[in-house]
JSON list of C-alpha atoms in Angstrom, two decimals:
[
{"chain": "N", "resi": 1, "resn": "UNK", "atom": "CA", "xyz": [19.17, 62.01, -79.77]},
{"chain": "N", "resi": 2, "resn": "UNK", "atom": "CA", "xyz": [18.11, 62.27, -75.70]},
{"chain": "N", "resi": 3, "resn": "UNK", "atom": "CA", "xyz": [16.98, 64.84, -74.58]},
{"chain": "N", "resi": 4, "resn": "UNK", "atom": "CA", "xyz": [17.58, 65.60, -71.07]},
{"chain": "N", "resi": 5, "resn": "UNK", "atom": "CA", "xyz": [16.09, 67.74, -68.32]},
{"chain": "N", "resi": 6, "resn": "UNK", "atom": "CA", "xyz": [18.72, 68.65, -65.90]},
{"chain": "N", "resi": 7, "resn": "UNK", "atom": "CA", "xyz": [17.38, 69.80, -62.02]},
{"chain": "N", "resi": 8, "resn": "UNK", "atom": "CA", "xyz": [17.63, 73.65, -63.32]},
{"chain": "N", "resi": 9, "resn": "UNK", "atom": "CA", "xyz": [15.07, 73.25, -65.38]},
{"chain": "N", "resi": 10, "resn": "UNK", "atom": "CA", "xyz": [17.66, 73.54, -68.37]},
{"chain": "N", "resi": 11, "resn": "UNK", "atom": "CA", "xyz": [17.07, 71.62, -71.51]},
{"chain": "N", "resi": 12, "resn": "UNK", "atom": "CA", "xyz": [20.48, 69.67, -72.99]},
{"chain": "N", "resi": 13, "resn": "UNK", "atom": "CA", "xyz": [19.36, 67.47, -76.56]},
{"chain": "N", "resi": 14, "resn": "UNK", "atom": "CA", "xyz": [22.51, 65.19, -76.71]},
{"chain": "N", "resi": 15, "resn": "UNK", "atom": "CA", "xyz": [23.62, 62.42, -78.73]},
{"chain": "N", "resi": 16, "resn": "UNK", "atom": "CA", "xyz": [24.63, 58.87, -76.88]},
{"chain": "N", "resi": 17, "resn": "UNK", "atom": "CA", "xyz": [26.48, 56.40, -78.65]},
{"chain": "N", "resi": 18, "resn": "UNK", "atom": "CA", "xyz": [24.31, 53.53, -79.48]},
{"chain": "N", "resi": 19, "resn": "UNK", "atom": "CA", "xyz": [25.02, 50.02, -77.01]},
{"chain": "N", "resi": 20, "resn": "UNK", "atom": "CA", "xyz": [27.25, 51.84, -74.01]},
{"chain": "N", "resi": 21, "resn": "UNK", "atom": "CA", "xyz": [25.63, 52.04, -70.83]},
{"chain": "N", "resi": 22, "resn": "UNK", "atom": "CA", "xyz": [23.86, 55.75, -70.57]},
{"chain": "N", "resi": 23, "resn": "UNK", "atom": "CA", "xyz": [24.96, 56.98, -67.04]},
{"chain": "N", "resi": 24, "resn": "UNK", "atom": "CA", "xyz": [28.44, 57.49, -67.84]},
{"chain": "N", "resi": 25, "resn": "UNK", "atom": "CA", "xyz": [27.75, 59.62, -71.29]},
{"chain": "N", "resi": 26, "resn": "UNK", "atom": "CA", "xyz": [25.00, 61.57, -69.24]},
{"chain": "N", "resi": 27, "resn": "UNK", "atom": "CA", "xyz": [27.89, 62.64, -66.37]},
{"chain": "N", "resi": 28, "resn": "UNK", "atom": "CA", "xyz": [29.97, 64.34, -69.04]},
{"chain": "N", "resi": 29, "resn": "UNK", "atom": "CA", "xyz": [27.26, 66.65, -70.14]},
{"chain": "N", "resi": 30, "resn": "UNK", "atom": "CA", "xyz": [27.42, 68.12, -66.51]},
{"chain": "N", "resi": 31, "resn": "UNK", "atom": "CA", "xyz": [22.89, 67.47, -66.20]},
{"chain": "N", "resi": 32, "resn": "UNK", "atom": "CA", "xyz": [23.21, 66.34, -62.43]},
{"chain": "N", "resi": 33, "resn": "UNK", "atom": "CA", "xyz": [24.18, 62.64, -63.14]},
{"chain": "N", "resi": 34, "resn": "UNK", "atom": "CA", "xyz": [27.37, 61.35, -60.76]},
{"chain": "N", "resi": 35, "resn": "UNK", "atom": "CA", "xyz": [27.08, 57.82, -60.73]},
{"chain": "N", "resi": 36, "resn": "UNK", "atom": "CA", "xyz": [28.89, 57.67, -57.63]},
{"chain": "N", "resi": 37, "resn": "UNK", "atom": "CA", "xyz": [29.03, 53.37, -57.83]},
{"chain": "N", "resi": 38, "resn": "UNK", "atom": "CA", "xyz": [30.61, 53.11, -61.45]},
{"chain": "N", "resi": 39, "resn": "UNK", "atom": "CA", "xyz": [27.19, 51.68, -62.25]},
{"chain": "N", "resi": 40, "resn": "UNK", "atom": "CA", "xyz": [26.43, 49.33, -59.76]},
{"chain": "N", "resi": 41, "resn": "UNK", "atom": "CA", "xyz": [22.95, 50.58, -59.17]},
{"chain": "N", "resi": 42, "resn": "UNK", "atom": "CA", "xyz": [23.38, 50.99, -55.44]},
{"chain": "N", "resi": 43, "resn": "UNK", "atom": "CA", "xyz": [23.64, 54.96, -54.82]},
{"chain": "N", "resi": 44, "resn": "UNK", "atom": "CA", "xyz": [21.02, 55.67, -56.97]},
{"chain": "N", "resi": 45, "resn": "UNK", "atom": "CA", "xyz": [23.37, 59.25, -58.16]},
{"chain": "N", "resi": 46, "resn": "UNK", "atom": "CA", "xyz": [22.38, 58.50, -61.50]},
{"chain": "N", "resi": 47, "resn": "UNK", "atom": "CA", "xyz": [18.05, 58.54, -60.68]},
{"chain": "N", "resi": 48, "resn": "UNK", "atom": "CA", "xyz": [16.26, 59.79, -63.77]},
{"chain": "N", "resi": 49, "resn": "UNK", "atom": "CA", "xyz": [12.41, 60.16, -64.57]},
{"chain": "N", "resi": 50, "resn": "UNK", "atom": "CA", "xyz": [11.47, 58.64, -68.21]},
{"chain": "N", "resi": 51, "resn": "UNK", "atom": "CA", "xyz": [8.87, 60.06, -70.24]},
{"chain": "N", "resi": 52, "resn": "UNK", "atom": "CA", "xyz": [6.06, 57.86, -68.96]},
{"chain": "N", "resi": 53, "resn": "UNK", "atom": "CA", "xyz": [4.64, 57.21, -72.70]},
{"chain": "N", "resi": 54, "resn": "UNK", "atom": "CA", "xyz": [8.48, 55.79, -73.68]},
{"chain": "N", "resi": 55, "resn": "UNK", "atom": "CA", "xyz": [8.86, 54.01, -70.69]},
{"chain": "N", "resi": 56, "resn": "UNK", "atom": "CA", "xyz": [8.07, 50.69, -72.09]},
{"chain": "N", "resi": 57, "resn": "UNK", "atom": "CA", "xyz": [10.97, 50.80, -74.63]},
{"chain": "N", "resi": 58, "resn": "UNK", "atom": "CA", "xyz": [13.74, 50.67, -72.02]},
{"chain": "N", "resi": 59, "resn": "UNK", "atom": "CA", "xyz": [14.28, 46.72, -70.58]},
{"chain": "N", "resi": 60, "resn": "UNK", "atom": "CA", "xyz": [12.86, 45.82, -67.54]},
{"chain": "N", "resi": 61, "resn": "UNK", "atom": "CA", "xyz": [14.99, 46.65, -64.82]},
{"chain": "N", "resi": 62, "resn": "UNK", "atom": "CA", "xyz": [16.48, 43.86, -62.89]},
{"chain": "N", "resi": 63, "resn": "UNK", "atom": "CA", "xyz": [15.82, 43.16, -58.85]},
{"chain": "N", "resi": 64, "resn": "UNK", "atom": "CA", "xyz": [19.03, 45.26, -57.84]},
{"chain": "N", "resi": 65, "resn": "UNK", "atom": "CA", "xyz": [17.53, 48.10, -60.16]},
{"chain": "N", "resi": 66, "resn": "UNK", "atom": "CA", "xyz": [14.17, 47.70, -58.43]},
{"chain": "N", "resi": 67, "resn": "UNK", "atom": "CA", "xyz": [15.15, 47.51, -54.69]},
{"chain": "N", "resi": 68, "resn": "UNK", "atom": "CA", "xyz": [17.66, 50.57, -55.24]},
{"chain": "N", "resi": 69, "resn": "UNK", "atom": "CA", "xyz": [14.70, 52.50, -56.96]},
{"chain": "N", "resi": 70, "resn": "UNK", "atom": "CA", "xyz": [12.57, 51.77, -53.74]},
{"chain": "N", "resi": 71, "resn": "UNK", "atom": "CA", "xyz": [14.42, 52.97, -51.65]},
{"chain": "N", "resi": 72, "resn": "UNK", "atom": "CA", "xyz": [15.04, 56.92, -53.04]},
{"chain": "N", "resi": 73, "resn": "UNK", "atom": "CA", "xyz": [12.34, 59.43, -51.23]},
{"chain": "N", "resi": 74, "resn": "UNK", "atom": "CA", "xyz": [11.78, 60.86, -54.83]},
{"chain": "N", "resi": 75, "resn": "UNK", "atom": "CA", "xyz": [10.65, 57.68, -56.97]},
{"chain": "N", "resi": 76, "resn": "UNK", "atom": "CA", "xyz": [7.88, 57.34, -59.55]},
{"chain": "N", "resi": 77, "resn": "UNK", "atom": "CA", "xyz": [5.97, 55.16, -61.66]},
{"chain": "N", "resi": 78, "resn": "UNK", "atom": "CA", "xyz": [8.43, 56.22, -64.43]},
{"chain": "N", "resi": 79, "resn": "UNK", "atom": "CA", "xyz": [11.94, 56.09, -62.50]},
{"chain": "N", "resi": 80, "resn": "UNK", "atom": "CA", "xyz": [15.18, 54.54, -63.53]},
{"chain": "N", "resi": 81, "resn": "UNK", "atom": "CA", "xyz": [18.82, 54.39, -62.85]},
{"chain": "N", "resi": 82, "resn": "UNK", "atom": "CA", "xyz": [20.84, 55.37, -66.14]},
{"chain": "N", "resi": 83, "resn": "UNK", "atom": "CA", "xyz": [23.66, 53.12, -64.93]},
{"chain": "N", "resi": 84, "resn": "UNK", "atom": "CA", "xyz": [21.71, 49.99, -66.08]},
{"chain": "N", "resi": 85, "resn": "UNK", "atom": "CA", "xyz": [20.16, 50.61, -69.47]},
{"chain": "N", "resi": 86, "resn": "UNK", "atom": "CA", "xyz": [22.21, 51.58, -72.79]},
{"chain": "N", "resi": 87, "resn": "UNK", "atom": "CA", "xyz": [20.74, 53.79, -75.34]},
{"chain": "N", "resi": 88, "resn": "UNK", "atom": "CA", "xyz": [19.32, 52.31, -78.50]},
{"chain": "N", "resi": 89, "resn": "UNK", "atom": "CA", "xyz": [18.63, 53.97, -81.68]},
{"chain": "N", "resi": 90, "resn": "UNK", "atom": "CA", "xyz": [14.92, 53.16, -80.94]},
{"chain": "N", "resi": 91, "resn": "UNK", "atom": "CA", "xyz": [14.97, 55.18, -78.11]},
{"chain": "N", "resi": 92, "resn": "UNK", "atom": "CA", "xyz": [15.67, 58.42, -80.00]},
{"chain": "N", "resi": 93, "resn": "UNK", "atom": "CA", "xyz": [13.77, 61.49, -79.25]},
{"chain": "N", "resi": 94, "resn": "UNK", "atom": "CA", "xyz": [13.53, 59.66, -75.61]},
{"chain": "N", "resi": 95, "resn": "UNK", "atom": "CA", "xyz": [13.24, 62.84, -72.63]},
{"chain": "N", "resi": 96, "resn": "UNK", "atom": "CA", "xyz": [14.63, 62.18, -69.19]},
{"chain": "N", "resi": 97, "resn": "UNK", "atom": "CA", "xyz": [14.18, 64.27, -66.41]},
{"chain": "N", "resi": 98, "resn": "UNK", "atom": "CA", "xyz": [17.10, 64.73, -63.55]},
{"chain": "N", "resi": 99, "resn": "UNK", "atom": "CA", "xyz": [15.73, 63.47, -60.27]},
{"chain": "N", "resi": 100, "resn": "UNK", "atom": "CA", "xyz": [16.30, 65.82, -57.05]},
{"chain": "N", "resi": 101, "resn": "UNK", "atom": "CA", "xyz": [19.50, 64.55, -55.72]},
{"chain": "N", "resi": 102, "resn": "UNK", "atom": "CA", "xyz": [18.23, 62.49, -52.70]}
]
């Protein structure tokens, strides 16, 4: 199970199917992802804060990941684009939290 944090402050516990990539099973659930590049990480639609102490469980994201993630005004420590990690069964219980729409 995810559970996700959507920009309303609303709370959604959903569960992803195990090895597809996460930003297209997130825009269903209507939580603020759009994923306006089909996953390409370059519009950064699909921005998500991970639960800093979980972080570490998701792969490293790649130099496309990285430069797209530097450029959004609302970055963290702890951001990521759900268009370029799939869920896991280890990452059960995981909590995400909508970015602002930039």
């Amino acid at each position: 199970m995810l559970i996700i944090h959507d920009r309303k402050g609303g709370r959604v516990e959903f569960e992803p199917a195990p090895g597809k990539p996460l930003m297209p099973q997130l825009r269903h659930q209507k939580v603020g992802i759009i994923g306006l590049c089909n996953g390409n990480a370059v519009c950064g639609s699909c921005h998500v804060y991970v639960d800093k102490e979980r972080l570490d469980q998701l792969p490293e994201p790649d130099e496309f990941e990285l430069e797209r993630i530097e450029e959004l005004p609302d970055r963290r420590d702890n951001s990521r684009l759900t268009c370029q990690f799939e869920y896991t069964p280890e990452l059960d219980g995981i909590e995400i939290t909508v970015a602002p729409r930039s």
